[in-house]
Coordinates of C-alpha atoms and ligand atoms in Angstrom, one line a residue:
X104 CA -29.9 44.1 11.7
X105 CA -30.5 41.0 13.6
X106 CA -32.1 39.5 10.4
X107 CA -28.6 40.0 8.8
X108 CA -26.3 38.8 10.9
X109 CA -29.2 35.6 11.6
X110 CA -29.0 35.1 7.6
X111 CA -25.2 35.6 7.4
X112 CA -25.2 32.3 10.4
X113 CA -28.0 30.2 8.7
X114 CA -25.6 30.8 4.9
X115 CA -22.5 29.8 6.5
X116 CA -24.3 26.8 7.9
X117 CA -25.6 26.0 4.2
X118 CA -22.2 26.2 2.8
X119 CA -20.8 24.2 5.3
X120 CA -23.2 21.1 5.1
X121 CA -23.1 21.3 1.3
X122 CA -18.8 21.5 1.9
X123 CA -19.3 18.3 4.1
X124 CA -21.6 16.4 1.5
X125 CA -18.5 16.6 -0.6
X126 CA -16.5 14.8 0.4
X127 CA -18.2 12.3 3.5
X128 CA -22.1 11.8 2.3
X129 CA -22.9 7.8 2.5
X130 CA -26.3 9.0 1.3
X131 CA -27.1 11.0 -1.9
X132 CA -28.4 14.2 0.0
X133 CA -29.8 17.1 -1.9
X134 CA -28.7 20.2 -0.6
X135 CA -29.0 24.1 -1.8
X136 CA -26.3 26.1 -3.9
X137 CA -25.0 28.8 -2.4
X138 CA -26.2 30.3 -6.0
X139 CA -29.5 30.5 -5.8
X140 CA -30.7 29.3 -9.0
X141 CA -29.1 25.8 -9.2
X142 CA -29.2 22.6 -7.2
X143 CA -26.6 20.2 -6.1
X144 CA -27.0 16.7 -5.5
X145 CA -24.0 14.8 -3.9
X146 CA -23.5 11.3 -2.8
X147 CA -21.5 8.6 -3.1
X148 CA -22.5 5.6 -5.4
X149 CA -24.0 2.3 -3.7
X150 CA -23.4 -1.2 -4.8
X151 CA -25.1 -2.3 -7.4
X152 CA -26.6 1.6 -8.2
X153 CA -26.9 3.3 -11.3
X154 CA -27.0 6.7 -13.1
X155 CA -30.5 5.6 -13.9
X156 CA -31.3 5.1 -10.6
X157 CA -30.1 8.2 -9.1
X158 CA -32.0 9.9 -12.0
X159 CA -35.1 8.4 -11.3
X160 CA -34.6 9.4 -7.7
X161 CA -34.1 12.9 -8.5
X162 CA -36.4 13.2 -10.9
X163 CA -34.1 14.0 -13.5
X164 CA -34.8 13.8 -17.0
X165 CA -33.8 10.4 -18.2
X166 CA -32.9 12.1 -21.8
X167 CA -30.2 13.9 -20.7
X168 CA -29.0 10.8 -18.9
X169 CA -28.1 9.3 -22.6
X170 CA -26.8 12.9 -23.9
X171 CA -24.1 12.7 -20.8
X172 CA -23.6 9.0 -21.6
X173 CA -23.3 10.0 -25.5
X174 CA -20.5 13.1 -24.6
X175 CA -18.3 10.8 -22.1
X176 CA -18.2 8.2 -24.4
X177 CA -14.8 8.4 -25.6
X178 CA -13.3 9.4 -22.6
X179 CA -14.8 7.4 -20.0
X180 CA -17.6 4.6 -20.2
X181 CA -20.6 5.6 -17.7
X182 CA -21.7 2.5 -17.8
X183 CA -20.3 1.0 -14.8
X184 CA -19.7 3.1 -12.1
X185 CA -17.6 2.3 -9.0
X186 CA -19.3 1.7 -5.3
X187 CA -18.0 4.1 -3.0
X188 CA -17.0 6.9 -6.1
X189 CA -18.6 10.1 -4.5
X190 CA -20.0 12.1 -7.9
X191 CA -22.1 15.2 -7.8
X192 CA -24.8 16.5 -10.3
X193 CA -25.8 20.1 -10.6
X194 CA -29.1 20.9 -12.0
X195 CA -30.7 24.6 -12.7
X196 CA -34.5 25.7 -11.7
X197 CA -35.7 23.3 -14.4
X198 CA -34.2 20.7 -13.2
X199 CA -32.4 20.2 -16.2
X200 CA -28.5 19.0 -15.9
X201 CA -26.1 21.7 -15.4
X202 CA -22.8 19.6 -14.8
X203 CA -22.3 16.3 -13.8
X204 CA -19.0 15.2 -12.0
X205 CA -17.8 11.6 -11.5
X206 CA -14.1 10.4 -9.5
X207 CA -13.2 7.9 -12.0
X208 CA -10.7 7.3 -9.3
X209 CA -8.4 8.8 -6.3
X210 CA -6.6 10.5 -9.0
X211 CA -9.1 11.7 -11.9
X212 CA -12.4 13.3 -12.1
X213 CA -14.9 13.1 -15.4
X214 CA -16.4 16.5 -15.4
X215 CA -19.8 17.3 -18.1
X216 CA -20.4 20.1 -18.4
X217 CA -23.6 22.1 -20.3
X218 CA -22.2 24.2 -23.4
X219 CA -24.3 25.6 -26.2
X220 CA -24.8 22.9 -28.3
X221 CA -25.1 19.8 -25.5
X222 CA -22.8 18.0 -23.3
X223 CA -19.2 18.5 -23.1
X224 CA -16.9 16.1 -21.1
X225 CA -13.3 16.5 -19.7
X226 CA -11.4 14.1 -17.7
X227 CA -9.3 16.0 -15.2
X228 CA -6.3 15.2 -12.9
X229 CA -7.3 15.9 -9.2
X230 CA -5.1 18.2 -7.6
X231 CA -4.2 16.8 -4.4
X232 CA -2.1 19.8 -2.3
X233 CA 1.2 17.5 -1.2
X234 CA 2.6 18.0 2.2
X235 CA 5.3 15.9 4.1
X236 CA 3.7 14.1 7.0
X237 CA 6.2 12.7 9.8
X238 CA 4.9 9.3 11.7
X239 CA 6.2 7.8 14.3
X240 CA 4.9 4.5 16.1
X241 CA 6.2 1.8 18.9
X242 CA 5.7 -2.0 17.8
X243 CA 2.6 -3.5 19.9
X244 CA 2.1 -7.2 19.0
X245 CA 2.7 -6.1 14.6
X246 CA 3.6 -3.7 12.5
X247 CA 0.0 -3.5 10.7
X248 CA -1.7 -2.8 14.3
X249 CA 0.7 -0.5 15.2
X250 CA 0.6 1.7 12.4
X251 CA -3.1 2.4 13.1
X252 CA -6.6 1.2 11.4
X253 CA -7.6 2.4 7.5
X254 CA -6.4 1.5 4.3
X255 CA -3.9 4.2 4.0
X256 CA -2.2 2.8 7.0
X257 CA -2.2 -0.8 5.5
X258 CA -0.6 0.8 2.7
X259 CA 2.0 2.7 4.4
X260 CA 2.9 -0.7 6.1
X261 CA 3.6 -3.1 3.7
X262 CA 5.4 0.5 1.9
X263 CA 7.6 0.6 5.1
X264 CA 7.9 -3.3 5.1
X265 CA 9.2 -3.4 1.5
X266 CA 12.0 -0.7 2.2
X267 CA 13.5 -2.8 4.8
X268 CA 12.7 -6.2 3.6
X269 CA 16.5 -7.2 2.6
X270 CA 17.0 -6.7 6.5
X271 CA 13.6 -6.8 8.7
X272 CA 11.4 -10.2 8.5
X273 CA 8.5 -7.9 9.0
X274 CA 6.9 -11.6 10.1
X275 CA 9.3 -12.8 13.1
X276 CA 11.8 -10.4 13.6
X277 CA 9.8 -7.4 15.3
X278 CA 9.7 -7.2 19.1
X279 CA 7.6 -5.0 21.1
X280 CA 8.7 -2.1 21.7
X281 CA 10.7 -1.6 18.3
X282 CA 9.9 2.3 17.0
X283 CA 9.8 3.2 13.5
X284 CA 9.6 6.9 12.5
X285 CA 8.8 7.9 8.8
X286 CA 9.0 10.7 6.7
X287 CA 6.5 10.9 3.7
X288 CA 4.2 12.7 1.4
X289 CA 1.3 13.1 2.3
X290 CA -1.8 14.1 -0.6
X291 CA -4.4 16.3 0.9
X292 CA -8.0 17.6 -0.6
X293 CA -9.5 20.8 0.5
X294 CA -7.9 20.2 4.0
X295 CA -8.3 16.3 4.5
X296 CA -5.9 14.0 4.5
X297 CA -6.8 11.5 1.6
X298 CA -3.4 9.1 1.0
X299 CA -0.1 8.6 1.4
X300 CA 2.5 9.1 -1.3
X301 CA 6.0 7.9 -1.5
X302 CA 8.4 7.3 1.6
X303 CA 10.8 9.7 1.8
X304 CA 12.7 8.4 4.6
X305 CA 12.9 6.1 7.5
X306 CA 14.1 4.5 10.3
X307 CA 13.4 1.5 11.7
X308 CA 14.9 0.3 15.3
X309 CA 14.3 -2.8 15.8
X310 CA 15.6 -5.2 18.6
X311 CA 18.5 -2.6 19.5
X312 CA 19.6 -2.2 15.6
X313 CA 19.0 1.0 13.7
X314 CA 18.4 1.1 9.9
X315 CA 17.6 3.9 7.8
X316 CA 16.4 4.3 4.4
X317 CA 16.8 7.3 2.1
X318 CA 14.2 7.7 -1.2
X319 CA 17.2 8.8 -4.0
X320 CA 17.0 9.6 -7.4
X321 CA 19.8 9.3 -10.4
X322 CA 19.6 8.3 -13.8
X323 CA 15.4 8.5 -13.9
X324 CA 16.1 5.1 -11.0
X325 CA 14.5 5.9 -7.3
X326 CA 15.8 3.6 -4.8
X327 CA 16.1 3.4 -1.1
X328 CA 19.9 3.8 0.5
X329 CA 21.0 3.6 3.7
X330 CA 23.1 6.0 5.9
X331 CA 26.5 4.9 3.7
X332 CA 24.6 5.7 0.7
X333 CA 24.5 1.9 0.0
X334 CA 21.6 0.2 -2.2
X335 CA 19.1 -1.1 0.6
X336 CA 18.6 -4.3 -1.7
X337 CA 20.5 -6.9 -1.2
X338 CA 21.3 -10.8 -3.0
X339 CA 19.0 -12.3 -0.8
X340 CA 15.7 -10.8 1.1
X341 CA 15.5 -11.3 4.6
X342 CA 13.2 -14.2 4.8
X343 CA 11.0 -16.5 2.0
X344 CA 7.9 -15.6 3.3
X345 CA 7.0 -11.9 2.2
X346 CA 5.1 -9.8 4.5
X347 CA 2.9 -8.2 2.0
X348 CA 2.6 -11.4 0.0
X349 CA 1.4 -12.9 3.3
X350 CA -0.7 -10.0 4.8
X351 CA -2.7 -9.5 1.8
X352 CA -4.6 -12.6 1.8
X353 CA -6.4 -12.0 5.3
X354 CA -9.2 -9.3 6.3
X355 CA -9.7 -7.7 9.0
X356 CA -8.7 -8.9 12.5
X357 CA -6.7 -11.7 10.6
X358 CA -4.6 -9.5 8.6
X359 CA -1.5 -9.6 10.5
X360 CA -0.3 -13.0 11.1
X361 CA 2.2 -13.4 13.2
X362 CA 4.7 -16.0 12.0
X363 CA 7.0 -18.4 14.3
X364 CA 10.3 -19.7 13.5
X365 CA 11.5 -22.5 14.9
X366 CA 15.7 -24.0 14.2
X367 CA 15.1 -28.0 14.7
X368 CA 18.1 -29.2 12.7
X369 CA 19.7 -27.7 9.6
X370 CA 17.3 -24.7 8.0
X371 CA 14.3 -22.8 9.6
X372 CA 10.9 -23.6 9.8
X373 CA 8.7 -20.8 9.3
X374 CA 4.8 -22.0 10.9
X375 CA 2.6 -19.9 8.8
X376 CA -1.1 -20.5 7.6
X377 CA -1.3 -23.3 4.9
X378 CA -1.7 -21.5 1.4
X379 CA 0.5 -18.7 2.3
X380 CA 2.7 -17.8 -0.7
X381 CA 6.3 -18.7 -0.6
X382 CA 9.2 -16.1 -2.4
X383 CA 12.2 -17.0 -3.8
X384 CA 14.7 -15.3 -1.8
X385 CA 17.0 -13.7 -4.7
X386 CA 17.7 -14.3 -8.4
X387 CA 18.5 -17.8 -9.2
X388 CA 17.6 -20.9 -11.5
X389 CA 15.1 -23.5 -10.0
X390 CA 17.1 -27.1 -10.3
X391 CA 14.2 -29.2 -8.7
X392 CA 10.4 -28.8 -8.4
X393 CA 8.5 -31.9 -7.3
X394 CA 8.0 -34.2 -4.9
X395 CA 11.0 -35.5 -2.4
X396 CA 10.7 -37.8 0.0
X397 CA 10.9 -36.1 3.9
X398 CA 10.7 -32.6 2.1
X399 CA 7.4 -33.2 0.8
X400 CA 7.1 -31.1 -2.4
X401 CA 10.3 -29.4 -2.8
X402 CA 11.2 -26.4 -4.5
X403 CA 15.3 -25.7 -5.1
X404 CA 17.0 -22.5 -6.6
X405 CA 20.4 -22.1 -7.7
X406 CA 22.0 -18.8 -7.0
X407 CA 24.9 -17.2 -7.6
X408 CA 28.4 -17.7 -5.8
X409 CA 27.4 -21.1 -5.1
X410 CA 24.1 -21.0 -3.2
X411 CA 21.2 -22.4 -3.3
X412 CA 17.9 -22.2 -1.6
X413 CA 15.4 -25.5 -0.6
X414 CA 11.5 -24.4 0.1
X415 CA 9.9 -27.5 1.8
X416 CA 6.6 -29.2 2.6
X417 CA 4.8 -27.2 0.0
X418 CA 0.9 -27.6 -0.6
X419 CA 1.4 -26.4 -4.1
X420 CA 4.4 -25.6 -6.2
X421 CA 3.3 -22.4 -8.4
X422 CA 2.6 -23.4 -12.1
X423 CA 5.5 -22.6 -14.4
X424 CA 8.6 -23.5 -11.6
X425 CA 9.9 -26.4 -13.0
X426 CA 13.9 -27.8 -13.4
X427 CA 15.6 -25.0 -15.3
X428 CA 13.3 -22.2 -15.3
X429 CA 15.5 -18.8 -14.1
X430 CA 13.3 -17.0 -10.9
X431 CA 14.0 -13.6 -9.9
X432 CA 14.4 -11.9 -6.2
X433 CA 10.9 -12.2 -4.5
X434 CA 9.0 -14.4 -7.3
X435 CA 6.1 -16.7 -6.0
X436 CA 7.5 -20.0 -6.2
X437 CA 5.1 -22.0 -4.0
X438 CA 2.4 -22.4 -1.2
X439 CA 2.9 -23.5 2.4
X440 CA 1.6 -26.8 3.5
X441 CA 3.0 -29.7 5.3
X442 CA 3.5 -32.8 2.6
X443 CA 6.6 -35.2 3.3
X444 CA 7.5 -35.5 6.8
X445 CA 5.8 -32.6 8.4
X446 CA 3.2 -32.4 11.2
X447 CA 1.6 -29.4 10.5
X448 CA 1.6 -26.6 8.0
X449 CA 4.9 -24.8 7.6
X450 CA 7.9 -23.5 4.9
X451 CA 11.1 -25.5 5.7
X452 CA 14.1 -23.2 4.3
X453 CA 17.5 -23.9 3.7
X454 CA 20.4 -21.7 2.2
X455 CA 23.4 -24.4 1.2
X456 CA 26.7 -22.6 0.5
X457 CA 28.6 -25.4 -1.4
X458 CA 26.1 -27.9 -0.8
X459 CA 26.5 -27.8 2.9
X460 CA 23.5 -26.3 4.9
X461 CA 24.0 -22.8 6.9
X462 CA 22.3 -21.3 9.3
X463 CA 20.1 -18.8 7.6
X464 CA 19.8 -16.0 10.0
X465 CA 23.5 -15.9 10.2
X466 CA 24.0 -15.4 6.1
X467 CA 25.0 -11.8 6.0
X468 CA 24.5 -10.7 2.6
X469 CA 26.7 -6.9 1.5
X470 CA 24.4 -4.3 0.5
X471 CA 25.2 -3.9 -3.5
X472 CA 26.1 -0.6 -5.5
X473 CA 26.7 2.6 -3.4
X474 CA 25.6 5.9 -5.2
X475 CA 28.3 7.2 -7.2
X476 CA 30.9 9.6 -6.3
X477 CA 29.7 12.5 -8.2
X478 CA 26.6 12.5 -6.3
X479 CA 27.0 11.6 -3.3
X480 CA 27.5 15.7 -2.2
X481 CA 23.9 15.7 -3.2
X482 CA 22.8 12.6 -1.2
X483 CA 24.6 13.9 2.1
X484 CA 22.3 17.0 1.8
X485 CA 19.1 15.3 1.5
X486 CA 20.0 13.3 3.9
X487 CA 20.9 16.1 6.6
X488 CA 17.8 17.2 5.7
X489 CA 15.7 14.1 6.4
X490 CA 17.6 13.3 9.6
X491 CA 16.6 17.1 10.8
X492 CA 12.8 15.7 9.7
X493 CA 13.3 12.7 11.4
X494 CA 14.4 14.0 14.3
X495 CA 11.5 15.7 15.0
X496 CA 9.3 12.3 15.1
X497 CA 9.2 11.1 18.9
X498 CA 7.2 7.9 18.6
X499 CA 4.7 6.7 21.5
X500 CA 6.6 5.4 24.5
X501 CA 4.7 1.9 26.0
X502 CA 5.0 -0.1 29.4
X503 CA 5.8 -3.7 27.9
X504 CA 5.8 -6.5 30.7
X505 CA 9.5 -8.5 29.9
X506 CA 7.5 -10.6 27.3
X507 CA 10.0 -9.9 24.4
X508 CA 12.2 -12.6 25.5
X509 CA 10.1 -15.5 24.5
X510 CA 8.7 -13.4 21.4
X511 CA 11.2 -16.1 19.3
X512 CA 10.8 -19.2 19.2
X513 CA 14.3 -21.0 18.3
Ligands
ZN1247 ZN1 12.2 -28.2 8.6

């Protein structure tokens, strides 16, 4: 009796170190199949490894390496395979191949399997289950830190940073203390939490201002609205210097540059690491790109209703932006730097309404179309239904010592 219930223990264990190989191994491990007759080997591919490689390791018949290589052919090349792509072989008490299984990617799997007359290979979609995840965070020092470490998280950030990007200058507007709280899919695989999907809704409270964004869906078009039902994008982004755009080219601790924006005279200066790409700001037509005097090189953009734009001190302006070229909302137009009169790297920005300079921050730009009558029964409902969601998020309350006030630099 004891032998049993000691066997029934030592087979759950089995199962459960061969469920874990699955999906976390670094290592290729070899571990037993619950059926008795075949083997699995697991693992995850190194850099530089190949199928050869794990074949020799295993023993494996190098023959039936080219028979796999011969039946995948035409639906994916096994050539090249992908550090970090977790695949498992299964082989029978021969040793010979039994199935073979490769993630091409986070979304499809390349599945051999043995038939009669050799190899036969399928390329599968991997079912992720989807559940709605609700997140809710506090603003310590950026958004990037505070949304946690990981890829996914970096992901979801810049996600949340280019819903709100017509109204949140994800770089220098954010204070400590601000609280976001987000509705959104979430894609899961036998129990583990794997990525994000879409946004489904959010809200964002930043410096005392609350803004909301709903994920709607007419006409085959998915946008983001806010409370009004009003498009989210607007004539003119919040700031020229794109979060994503400027997140993406630092690693690790560096990731999350935090921007300063200073008012000396007529426009902003935005200090920000030399290199960084500069955006056009909305849809225009460039009407100078060289070199001018104080502004170093200078990029300006013609808009519509009589604005225009001027980027200055740029290290680079980006090839193809030249007098007469048409630019559209958030295009690379240039690189910080600090030529003309400029004593260190940073964007000077201008908006001129009529040729007479403004002060950017106060240019309110009206949201454009609103969803159309006929629907907007339906939007109301789904968005009832995501403020019930949201409502449930309670994000992380923090002691912050009064150092908000001098967060800005002006
Ligand atoms: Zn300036």
């Amino acid at each position: 009796m004891r032998k049993a219930v000691m066997a029934v223990i030592l087979l759950g264990i089995a199962f459960l170190i061969i469920r874990t190989n699955l999906i976390i191994t670094d290592k290729p491990e070899q571990s037993p199949c619950p059926d008795k007759d075949y083997r699995e080997i697991c693992g995850t591919i190194t850099r530089g490894e190949t199928l050869f490689d794990i074949f020799k390791r295993y023993s494996l018949d190098i023959k039936e390496l080219f028979y796999l290589k011969e039946a995948s052919a035409n639906i994916h090349k096994l050539r090249e395979l992908y550090p970090g792509r977790p695949y498992k072989i299964i082989v029978d008490e021969n040793n010979k191949i039994n199935s073979f299984t490769y993630w091409i990617n986070e979304d499809s799997i390349l599945n051999i399997k043995r038939n009669e007359s050799g190899f036969c290979a399928e390329k599968k979609d991997v079912e992720y289950e989807r559940r709605i995840k609700h997140i809710g965070g506090t603003i310590k020092d950026n958004l990037i830190l505070s949304m946690g470490e990981g890829k996914e998280n970096l992901m979801l950030a810049l996600q949340l940073s280019d819903i709100f990007a017509w109204d949140i200058d994800f770089t220098t507007d954010l204070r400590n203390g601000d609280t976001f709280k987000i509705v959104v899919e979430g894609f899961y695989l036998d129990g583990e939490f794997k990525k994000y999907g879409e946004i489904l809704s959010a809200e964002f409270l930043n410096n005392g201002e609350i803004y909301y964004a709903y994920r709607f869906e007419y006409d085959g078009k998915v946008d983001y609205y806010d409370a009004e039902g009003k498009l989210l994008k607007k004539a003119f982004l919040k700031a020229p210097l794109n979060f994503r755009r400027i997140s993406s080219g630092f690693t690790g601790k560096r990731l999350h540059p935090i921007l300063k924006i200073y008012r000396p005279h007529h426009g902003l200066d935005y200090a920000a690491p030399s290199g960084a790409p500069v955006s056009a700001i909305g849809d225009g037509t460039v009407t100078f790109a060289g070199y001018k005097g104080q502004y170093g090189k200078l990029v300006v953009i013609k808009h519509p209703n009589n604005y225009k734009t001027y980027y200055g001190h740029l290290s680079k302006i980006e090839k193809g932006i030249t007098k007469g070229i048409k630019v559209t909302q958030g295009q690379i137009i240039g690189y910080v730097g600090t030529t003309g009169l400029s004593t260190g790297p940073h964007l000077h920005y201008e908006i001129r309404i009529n040729n007479k300079a403004v002060n950017p921050l106060a240019v309110k730009m009206t949201r454009g179309t609103s969803i159309p009558k006929p629907l907007i029964a339906r939007f109301i409902r789904l968005k009832s239904e995501m403020n019930a969601q949201l409502a449930l998020i309670i994000p992380p309350v923090f002691a912050f010592a009064g150092e908000n006030k001098n967060s800005r630099l002006q």
